[in-house]
Coordinates of C-alpha atoms in Angstrom, one line a residue:
M469 CA 230.4 184.0 154.9
Y470 CA 227.2 182.4 153.6
G471 CA 225.6 179.0 154.0
K472 CA 222.3 177.3 153.1
L473 CA 220.5 174.3 154.4
H474 CA 217.0 173.0 154.1
G475 CA 214.3 172.6 156.8
A476 CA 210.6 172.2 156.7
C477 CA 207.3 173.3 158.3
L478 CA 203.6 172.5 158.1
Y479 CA 201.2 174.5 156.0
G480 CA 197.8 173.1 156.9
I481 CA 198.5 169.4 157.0
D482 CA 201.1 169.4 154.1
G483 CA 204.8 169.8 154.5
V484 CA 206.6 172.7 152.9
I485 CA 210.4 172.8 152.2
I486 CA 212.0 175.9 153.6
E487 CA 215.5 177.2 152.7
V488 CA 217.5 178.2 155.8
E489 CA 220.1 180.8 154.7
V490 CA 222.7 182.0 157.1
D491 CA 224.9 185.0 156.5
L492 CA 227.8 186.1 158.8
A493 CA 229.1 189.6 158.5
N494 CA 231.3 192.0 160.4
G495 CA 229.5 194.5 162.6
I496 CA 227.7 194.8 165.9
P497 CA 227.1 191.3 167.2
Q498 CA 223.4 190.5 166.8
T499 CA 221.2 187.7 165.3
S500 CA 218.2 188.4 163.2
I501 CA 215.6 185.9 161.7
I502 CA 213.7 187.1 158.8
G503 CA 211.1 185.5 156.4
L504 CA 207.8 185.9 158.4
P505 CA 208.7 183.7 161.4
D506 CA 206.3 183.3 164.3
S507 CA 207.2 183.8 168.0
A508 CA 208.4 180.2 168.4
I509 CA 210.9 180.7 165.5
R510 CA 212.1 184.1 166.8
E511 CA 212.8 182.5 170.2
A512 CA 214.9 179.9 168.4
I513 CA 217.8 182.4 168.6
E514 CA 218.2 181.9 172.3
R515 CA 217.7 178.1 172.2
V516 CA 220.3 177.8 169.4
R517 CA 222.8 180.1 171.1
A518 CA 222.6 178.2 174.4
A519 CA 222.7 174.8 172.7
I520 CA 225.8 175.6 170.6
K521 CA 227.7 176.9 173.7
N522 CA 226.6 174.0 175.9
C523 CA 227.8 171.5 173.3
G524 CA 231.3 173.0 173.3
F525 CA 231.0 175.0 170.1
T526 CA 231.4 178.7 169.7
Y527 CA 228.6 181.1 168.8
P528 CA 229.8 183.7 166.3
I529 CA 230.5 187.2 167.7
Q530 CA 229.3 188.7 164.4
R531 CA 226.2 190.0 162.7
V532 CA 224.2 186.8 162.0
T533 CA 221.3 187.0 159.6
I534 CA 219.0 184.0 159.1
N535 CA 216.5 184.0 156.2
L536 CA 213.7 181.5 155.8
A537 CA 212.7 181.3 152.2
P538 CA 210.3 181.7 150.5
A539 CA 210.0 185.0 152.5
D540 CA 206.3 185.6 151.7
L541 CA 205.1 182.3 153.4
R542 CA 204.3 182.6 157.1
K543 CA 206.2 179.9 159.1
E544 CA 205.5 178.6 162.6
G545 CA 206.8 176.0 165.0
S546 CA 210.1 174.9 166.4
A547 CA 211.2 172.5 163.7
F548 CA 213.8 174.9 162.3
D549 CA 216.1 174.8 165.4
L550 CA 218.4 172.1 164.1
A551 CA 218.7 173.6 160.6
I552 CA 219.5 177.0 162.1
A553 CA 222.1 175.6 164.5
L554 CA 223.9 173.5 161.9
G555 CA 223.7 176.4 159.4
I556 CA 225.5 178.7 161.9
L557 CA 228.1 176.0 162.7
M558 CA 228.7 175.2 159.0
T559 CA 228.9 178.8 157.9
S560 CA 231.3 179.7 160.7
G561 CA 233.6 176.7 159.7
Q562 CA 233.1 174.7 162.9
I563 CA 231.5 171.6 161.1
Q564 CA 231.6 170.2 157.6
L565 CA 228.5 168.5 156.4
P566 CA 228.5 165.7 153.8
S567 CA 228.5 167.0 150.2
T568 CA 226.7 164.1 148.7
G569 CA 222.9 164.1 148.2
R570 CA 220.3 166.6 149.5
M571 CA 219.5 166.5 153.2
M572 CA 216.6 168.1 155.0
M573 CA 216.9 168.8 158.8
I574 CA 214.0 168.9 161.3
G575 CA 214.1 169.2 165.1
E576 CA 213.7 171.3 168.2
L577 CA 216.7 172.0 170.4
S578 CA 216.7 172.2 174.2
L579 CA 219.2 174.5 175.9
D580 CA 221.7 171.7 176.5
G581 CA 221.6 170.6 172.8
A582 CA 219.2 167.6 173.2
L583 CA 216.8 167.2 170.3
K584 CA 213.0 167.1 171.0
P585 CA 210.4 165.6 168.6
V586 CA 208.1 167.8 166.5
H587 CA 204.7 167.4 165.0
G588 CA 204.0 166.7 161.4
V589 CA 207.1 164.8 160.6
L590 CA 205.3 162.4 158.3
S591 CA 204.1 165.2 156.0
M592 CA 207.5 166.9 156.0
V593 CA 209.4 163.7 155.1
D594 CA 206.8 162.8 152.4
K595 CA 207.3 166.3 150.9
A596 CA 211.1 165.9 151.0
K597 CA 210.9 162.7 149.1
R598 CA 208.7 164.2 146.4
E599 CA 211.0 167.2 146.1
G600 CA 214.0 164.9 145.4
F601 CA 215.8 164.9 148.8
T602 CA 217.8 161.8 149.5
S603 CA 218.0 161.9 153.3
V604 CA 216.4 163.5 156.4
L605 CA 218.1 164.3 159.7
L606 CA 215.7 164.5 162.7
P607 CA 215.2 163.7 166.4
Y608 CA 215.4 160.1 167.5
E609 CA 211.8 160.1 168.8
N610 CA 210.5 160.9 165.3
A611 CA 212.5 158.2 163.5
A612 CA 209.8 155.5 163.6
E613 CA 207.2 157.9 162.1
A614 CA 209.6 159.1 159.4
C615 CA 210.5 155.6 158.4
L616 CA 206.9 155.1 157.2
I617 CA 207.9 157.0 154.1
R618 CA 210.0 154.6 152.0
D619 CA 212.9 155.1 149.6
I620 CA 214.4 158.0 151.6
D621 CA 217.3 157.7 154.1
I622 CA 216.4 158.6 157.7
Y623 CA 219.2 159.7 160.1
A624 CA 218.2 160.2 163.8
I625 CA 220.1 161.7 166.7
K626 CA 219.3 162.4 170.3
H627 CA 221.7 165.2 170.9
L628 CA 223.6 167.8 168.9
K629 CA 226.9 166.2 170.2
D630 CA 225.8 163.0 168.4
L631 CA 226.3 164.7 165.1
C632 CA 229.9 165.8 165.6
P633 CA 231.7 165.6 168.9
P634 CA 233.5 168.9 169.7
N635 CA 237.0 169.1 168.1
E636 CA 239.7 168.6 170.7
S637 CA 242.0 171.1 168.9
A638 CA 239.6 173.9 169.4
V639 CA 240.9 177.0 170.9
S640 CA 239.3 178.1 174.2
G641 CA 237.3 181.3 174.4
D642 CA 235.2 182.7 171.7
S643 CA 237.5 182.0 168.7
Y644 CA 236.5 179.5 166.0
R645 CA 237.8 176.0 165.9
Q646 CA 241.0 175.4 163.9
Q647 CA 239.7 172.3 162.1
P648 CA 236.1 171.6 161.3
A649 CA 234.4 168.6 162.8
I650 CA 233.2 166.3 159.9
V651 CA 229.8 164.8 160.4
T652 CA 230.3 161.1 160.0
S653 CA 228.6 159.6 163.1
L654 CA 225.0 159.5 162.0
S655 CA 222.8 156.6 162.9
H656 CA 221.0 155.3 159.9
H657 CA 217.3 154.2 160.3
K658 CA 215.1 152.3 157.9
A659 CA 211.7 150.7 158.4
A660 CA 212.1 147.0 159.4
A661 CA 209.0 146.1 157.4
S662 CA 206.8 147.7 154.9
P663 CA 203.8 149.6 156.3
E664 CA 201.5 146.9 155.0
L665 CA 203.2 144.2 157.1
S666 CA 203.7 146.4 160.2
S667 CA 200.1 147.5 160.5
S668 CA 197.1 145.7 161.9
D669 CA 193.4 145.7 161.2
G670 CA 192.6 146.9 164.7
T671 CA 188.9 146.1 164.6
S672 CA 189.2 143.9 167.7
I673 CA 189.4 147.0 169.9
F674 CA 185.7 147.7 169.2
E675 CA 182.7 145.9 170.9
D676 CA 180.6 143.5 168.9
Y677 CA 177.0 143.9 167.6
E678 CA 176.4 140.5 169.0
D679 CA 176.0 142.3 172.4
V680 CA 173.0 144.2 171.1
I681 CA 169.7 142.3 171.5
G682 CA 167.1 142.8 168.8
Q683 CA 167.1 146.1 166.7
L684 CA 167.5 144.1 163.5
H685 CA 166.1 146.9 161.4
V686 CA 168.7 149.3 162.9
K687 CA 171.5 146.8 162.3
R688 CA 170.3 146.5 158.7
A689 CA 170.4 150.3 158.3
L690 CA 173.9 150.5 159.8
T691 CA 175.1 147.8 157.4
I692 CA 173.8 149.8 154.5
A693 CA 175.4 153.0 155.8
A694 CA 178.8 151.2 156.2
A695 CA 178.5 149.5 152.8
G696 CA 178.2 152.8 151.0
M697 CA 179.6 155.3 153.6
H698 CA 176.2 157.0 153.9
N699 CA 175.4 159.5 156.6
I700 CA 173.0 158.1 159.2
L701 CA 170.8 159.6 162.0
L702 CA 169.2 157.4 164.7
I703 CA 166.0 158.8 166.3
G704 CA 164.5 157.2 169.4
P705 CA 163.6 157.5 173.1
P706 CA 166.3 157.5 175.8
G707 CA 167.7 154.1 176.6
T708 CA 167.0 152.4 173.3
G709 CA 170.7 151.8 172.5
K710 CA 171.3 154.6 169.9
T711 CA 174.8 155.5 171.2
M712 CA 175.7 151.8 171.7
L713 CA 174.7 151.0 168.2
V714 CA 176.7 153.8 166.6
R715 CA 179.8 153.2 168.7
R716 CA 180.0 149.6 167.3
L717 CA 179.9 150.9 163.7
P718 CA 183.7 150.9 163.2
S719 CA 183.7 147.1 163.9
I720 CA 182.0 146.5 160.5
L721 CA 183.9 149.0 158.4
P722 CA 186.7 147.8 156.0
S723 CA 190.3 148.6 156.9
L724 CA 191.9 151.6 155.4
S725 CA 193.6 151.2 152.0
E726 CA 197.3 152.0 151.6
Q727 CA 196.6 155.5 150.3
E728 CA 193.9 156.2 152.9
S729 CA 196.2 155.1 155.7
L730 CA 198.8 157.6 154.6
E731 CA 196.2 160.4 154.4
V732 CA 194.8 159.7 157.8
T733 CA 198.2 159.2 159.5
K734 CA 199.5 162.5 158.0
I735 CA 196.5 164.3 159.5
F736 CA 197.0 162.8 162.9
S737 CA 200.8 163.6 162.7
A738 CA 200.1 167.2 161.8
A739 CA 197.6 167.5 164.7
G740 CA 200.2 166.0 167.1
K741 CA 197.9 163.0 167.9
L742 CA 200.1 160.1 166.9
K743 CA 201.3 157.9 169.7
E744 CA 205.0 158.2 170.6
A745 CA 207.3 156.0 168.6
N746 CA 204.5 155.0 166.3
S747 CA 205.9 152.4 163.9
S748 CA 203.0 151.8 161.6
L749 CA 200.4 153.6 159.5
L750 CA 197.0 153.9 161.0
R751 CA 194.8 151.0 159.7
T752 CA 191.6 151.4 161.6
R753 CA 189.2 154.0 160.4
P754 CA 189.0 157.0 162.8
F755 CA 186.0 157.4 165.1
R756 CA 185.6 160.9 166.5
A757 CA 182.8 161.8 169.0
P758 CA 183.1 165.5 170.1
H759 CA 181.0 166.8 172.9
H760 CA 178.1 169.0 172.1
T761 CA 179.8 172.1 173.6
I762 CA 182.4 172.1 170.8
S763 CA 182.9 175.4 168.9
A764 CA 182.7 175.8 165.1
G765 CA 186.5 176.2 165.0
G766 CA 187.1 173.0 167.0
L767 CA 184.8 171.1 164.6
I768 CA 186.1 172.3 161.2
G769 CA 189.5 173.7 162.3
G770 CA 190.8 177.2 162.9
G771 CA 193.5 179.4 164.4
T772 CA 195.8 182.1 163.1
I773 CA 197.5 179.4 161.1
P774 CA 194.6 176.9 160.9
K775 CA 194.9 173.4 162.3
P776 CA 192.7 170.4 161.4
G777 CA 189.4 170.1 163.3
E778 CA 187.3 167.1 164.2
V779 CA 185.9 166.7 160.7
S780 CA 189.4 166.3 159.3
L781 CA 190.5 164.0 162.2
A782 CA 187.5 161.9 161.1
H783 CA 188.7 161.8 157.5
R784 CA 188.0 158.3 155.9
G785 CA 186.2 157.4 159.1
I786 CA 183.2 158.4 161.3
L787 CA 182.2 161.6 162.9
F788 CA 179.6 160.8 165.7
L789 CA 177.4 163.6 167.0
D790 CA 175.5 162.3 170.0
E791 CA 172.3 164.2 170.9
L792 CA 172.4 166.2 167.7
P793 CA 169.9 169.0 168.6
E794 CA 172.1 169.9 171.7
F795 CA 174.8 171.2 169.4
S796 CA 174.8 174.9 168.6
R797 CA 173.0 175.6 165.3
N798 CA 175.9 177.6 164.1
V799 CA 178.2 174.7 164.7
L800 CA 175.9 172.3 162.8
E801 CA 175.6 174.6 159.9
V802 CA 179.4 174.6 159.2
L803 CA 179.0 170.9 158.4
R804 CA 177.2 171.6 155.2
Q805 CA 180.3 172.4 153.1
P806 CA 182.4 169.4 154.2
L807 CA 179.5 167.0 153.8
E808 CA 179.0 168.2 150.3
E809 CA 182.5 168.9 149.1
R810 CA 184.4 166.3 151.2
A811 CA 186.9 169.1 152.2
V812 CA 187.1 172.2 154.5
T813 CA 188.3 175.5 153.1
I814 CA 189.4 178.1 155.6
S815 CA 190.4 181.6 154.4
R816 CA 192.9 183.9 156.1
A817 CA 194.3 187.2 155.1
R818 CA 197.5 185.8 153.7
A819 CA 196.4 182.4 152.5
V820 CA 193.6 179.8 152.0
F821 CA 193.9 176.5 153.7
S822 CA 192.2 173.3 152.6
F823 CA 191.8 170.2 154.8
P824 CA 190.4 166.8 153.7
A825 CA 187.1 165.9 155.4
H826 CA 185.7 162.8 153.7
F827 CA 183.8 161.2 156.6
M828 CA 180.6 159.4 157.4
L829 CA 178.4 161.5 159.7
A830 CA 176.6 159.4 162.3
A831 CA 174.3 161.1 164.7
S832 CA 171.6 160.4 167.3
M833 CA 168.7 162.4 168.7
N834 CA 165.5 162.1 170.8
P835 CA 162.2 162.6 168.9
C836 CA 161.2 165.5 171.2
P837 CA 162.6 167.4 174.2
C838 CA 161.3 165.0 176.8
G839 CA 162.3 162.1 174.6
Y840 CA 159.1 160.0 174.6
L841 CA 157.2 161.0 171.5
G842 CA 155.7 157.9 169.9
S843 CA 156.4 155.7 173.0
D844 CA 153.6 153.3 173.7
H845 CA 154.7 152.7 177.3
P846 CA 151.9 153.5 179.8
K847 CA 154.2 155.4 182.2
Q848 CA 156.4 157.1 179.6
R849 CA 154.1 159.4 177.6
C850 CA 155.2 162.5 175.7
T851 CA 154.4 165.8 177.6
C852 CA 155.7 168.1 174.8
S853 CA 153.4 170.5 172.9
P854 CA 153.6 170.6 169.1
S855 CA 155.3 174.0 169.2
R856 CA 158.0 172.6 171.6
I857 CA 158.6 169.6 169.3
A858 CA 158.8 171.9 166.2
G859 CA 161.2 174.2 168.0
Y860 CA 163.4 171.2 169.1
R861 CA 163.6 169.8 165.6
A862 CA 164.1 173.3 164.1
K863 CA 167.6 173.2 165.6
I864 CA 168.5 170.9 162.7
S865 CA 168.1 172.8 159.5
G866 CA 166.4 171.3 156.4
P867 CA 169.6 171.6 154.3
L868 CA 171.5 169.6 156.9
L869 CA 168.8 166.9 157.1
D870 CA 169.0 166.7 153.3
R871 CA 172.6 165.5 153.6
I872 CA 171.7 162.6 155.9
D873 CA 170.9 159.6 153.8
L874 CA 169.4 157.3 156.5
Q875 CA 167.0 158.6 159.2
V876 CA 166.1 155.6 161.3
D877 CA 163.6 155.2 164.1
V878 CA 165.0 153.2 167.1
P879 CA 162.0 152.1 169.2
Q880 CA 162.2 150.5 172.7
P881 CA 162.9 146.7 172.3
K882 CA 159.9 144.6 172.9
E883 CA 161.8 141.5 174.1
W884 CA 165.0 141.5 176.2
S885 CA 165.5 137.8 176.4
H886 CA 168.0 136.0 174.1
Q887 CA 165.7 133.9 172.0
D888 CA 167.8 133.9 168.9
K889 CA 171.5 134.5 168.4
P890 CA 171.9 138.2 167.7
L891 CA 173.5 139.4 164.4
S892 CA 177.2 139.8 165.0
S893 CA 179.7 142.3 163.7
A894 CA 181.5 139.6 161.7
E895 CA 178.3 138.7 159.8
M896 CA 177.5 142.4 159.2
K897 CA 181.1 143.1 158.0
Q898 CA 181.0 140.2 155.6
Q899 CA 178.0 141.9 153.8
V900 CA 179.8 145.2 153.9
L901 CA 183.0 143.8 152.3
A902 CA 181.0 142.0 149.6
A903 CA 179.3 145.3 148.7
Q904 CA 182.6 147.2 148.8
A905 CA 184.1 144.7 146.4
V906 CA 181.3 145.3 143.9
Q907 CA 181.9 149.1 144.2
A908 CA 185.6 148.7 143.8
E909 CA 185.1 146.8 140.5
R910 CA 182.5 149.2 139.2
Y911 CA 184.5 152.4 139.9
K912 CA 187.9 151.1 138.9
G913 CA 189.8 153.9 137.3
L914 CA 187.3 156.6 138.5
P915 CA 188.0 159.2 141.2
L916 CA 185.5 157.7 143.7
I917 CA 185.3 154.6 145.9
W918 CA 181.8 154.6 147.5
N919 CA 178.3 154.9 146.2
S920 CA 177.8 158.0 148.4
E921 CA 180.3 159.8 146.2
L922 CA 178.3 159.5 143.0
T923 CA 177.3 162.8 141.4
G924 CA 176.2 164.2 138.0
S925 CA 176.6 162.0 135.0
L926 CA 178.1 159.2 137.0
L927 CA 175.0 159.1 139.2
R928 CA 172.8 158.7 136.2
R929 CA 175.0 156.1 134.6
Y930 CA 175.2 153.8 137.7
T931 CA 171.7 154.1 139.1
S932 CA 169.7 152.4 136.4
L933 CA 166.0 151.9 137.6
T934 CA 163.4 149.5 136.4
P935 CA 160.3 151.2 135.0
E936 CA 158.3 150.4 138.2
A937 CA 161.1 151.8 140.4
A938 CA 161.3 155.0 138.3
K939 CA 157.5 155.5 138.6
L940 CA 157.7 155.0 142.4
L941 CA 160.5 157.6 142.8
S942 CA 158.6 160.1 140.7
H943 CA 155.5 159.7 142.8
T944 CA 157.5 159.9 146.1
F945 CA 159.3 163.0 144.9
E946 CA 156.0 164.8 144.3
A947 CA 154.1 163.5 147.4
L948 CA 156.8 164.3 149.9
G949 CA 158.1 167.5 148.2
L950 CA 161.7 166.2 148.2
S951 CA 164.6 168.4 147.2
M952 CA 166.8 167.4 144.3
R953 CA 169.5 166.6 146.9
S954 CA 167.2 164.2 148.7
H955 CA 166.2 162.7 145.3
D956 CA 169.8 162.0 144.5
R957 CA 170.6 160.6 147.9
I958 CA 167.7 158.1 147.7
L959 CA 169.2 156.9 144.4
K960 CA 172.7 156.5 146.0
L961 CA 171.1 154.6 148.9
A962 CA 169.1 152.4 146.6
R963 CA 172.3 151.6 144.7
T964 CA 174.0 150.4 147.9
I965 CA 171.0 148.3 148.8
A966 CA 171.1 146.7 145.4
D967 CA 174.8 146.0 145.8
L968 CA 174.1 144.3 149.1
A969 CA 171.6 142.1 147.3
G970 CA 174.1 141.4 144.5
V971 CA 172.1 142.8 141.6
S972 CA 173.1 145.3 139.0
Q973 CA 169.8 147.1 138.4
I974 CA 167.8 148.9 141.1
T975 CA 164.3 147.4 141.5
M976 CA 161.2 148.7 143.2
E977 CA 162.0 146.8 146.4
H978 CA 165.5 148.4 146.7
L979 CA 164.0 151.9 146.1
A980 CA 161.1 151.4 148.5
E981 CA 163.6 150.4 151.3
A982 CA 165.7 153.5 150.5
I983 CA 162.6 155.8 150.7
Q984 CA 161.4 154.4 154.0
Y985 CA 164.7 155.5 155.6
R986 CA 163.8 159.1 154.9
Q987 CA 161.8 159.5 158.1
L988 CA 162.2 163.2 158.6
D989 CA 161.3 164.2 155.0
R990 CA 157.7 164.0 156.0
R991 CA 156.0 167.1 157.4
T992 CA 156.4 167.8 161.1
S993 CA 152.6 167.8 161.5
D994 CA 152.5 164.3 160.1
L995 CA 155.1 163.1 162.5
I996 CA 153.5 164.7 165.5
G997 CA 150.1 163.3 164.5

């Protein structure tokens, strides 16, 4: 006797359809699962056996072989429990599944037959839809998340008994049921509203820049960073508001688009970080702020079968590294690839995994170990030697600094009283949205959204300079000894500044402002002096 159903598992953050084949044969009673299962899948034998018996069905006293195909792909997780249980019941003639359409089954079983939710349902259901499946059977707690994928039928159950109540004509003992129970009692779920209508902007959860007194030049830099999704580093003494300023950055970012929302929600689903009974796509851009003790694996992802790290959880949003030099140098160096390629590639013996990591890096640091270099306060003088300052800054490599577009000084505010109304998040966001609209029109039909993504021929095409601006850039390149990467990033930054000004060509004023944000491109001796 042979039967085949379909389940799914995660491979990175993507869903993979797996064929669950069940074969019953005469011989010594035993159950084997083959097809590169992990320990959680091998333990499914005992969960399924107990669930089948506790729900009033009969577990076959035969040789049971379960194959998970393709056999050369390593599988993990407990999402195959339901498909394995139904495969055994169907093959042994105890239930009869509907013959119309293609159905995928996902779910973990408890010993009494209750279904428990699993991670990564959004990616699995999305894959099922693209592979031509017409319906998905899964735990009730995962129904709201699964319904975010439209044009596919979602059936949700809380217990194995909800599928097919045990047949009253069954013979007691270990013999099979005389008549198969026909699965007809499924509860059909569909999203009540489209994801666009059921999601909210979410920016109200963030505090407002109106609370920040002064620091207008820093707010200007943050507006530029948000308008073009440029990386930014704030440098200043303790207590100047660096962390406070960055933590308000999400309040001026535009909401996620439909495609971006799906990408971000799939990552959080795969990482098991979606709230229970989530009924909408994530609309607010992620803001991740890991502690400086994080490992390289925690930052970019890792494990035997890699899981997404903080850089992927910050996809389409912000990764905030507070007190940047306190992070391990090895941890910081792994950021170089995702900052350049917008993705993380992790190689293992059997496979190569790729995770999206298109994020804005926001960081803060003190100018020296004691924190008071450059302070003009009579009681807060820097006590660090030039060698200590050089060693402190050496924790951040030149190649990493090259990838940070704006390096902004944050001095101690001179005036703490409310003389003028501070610039609010609403006013800053209005400027950001206007610049975003310009970029959306300019890059229509191209595989990029933001100025920070410009490379190669596209960079040359869309960063037209006036003769005076071109001369200034050439002089600056030679005087500061800039790398070609810094050169290109100055052009991208100037492009965003021009977009905020509403002009098509980059002038000398736009370029000069972009250059003055490159604080750490000067020599360390110049900075110390």
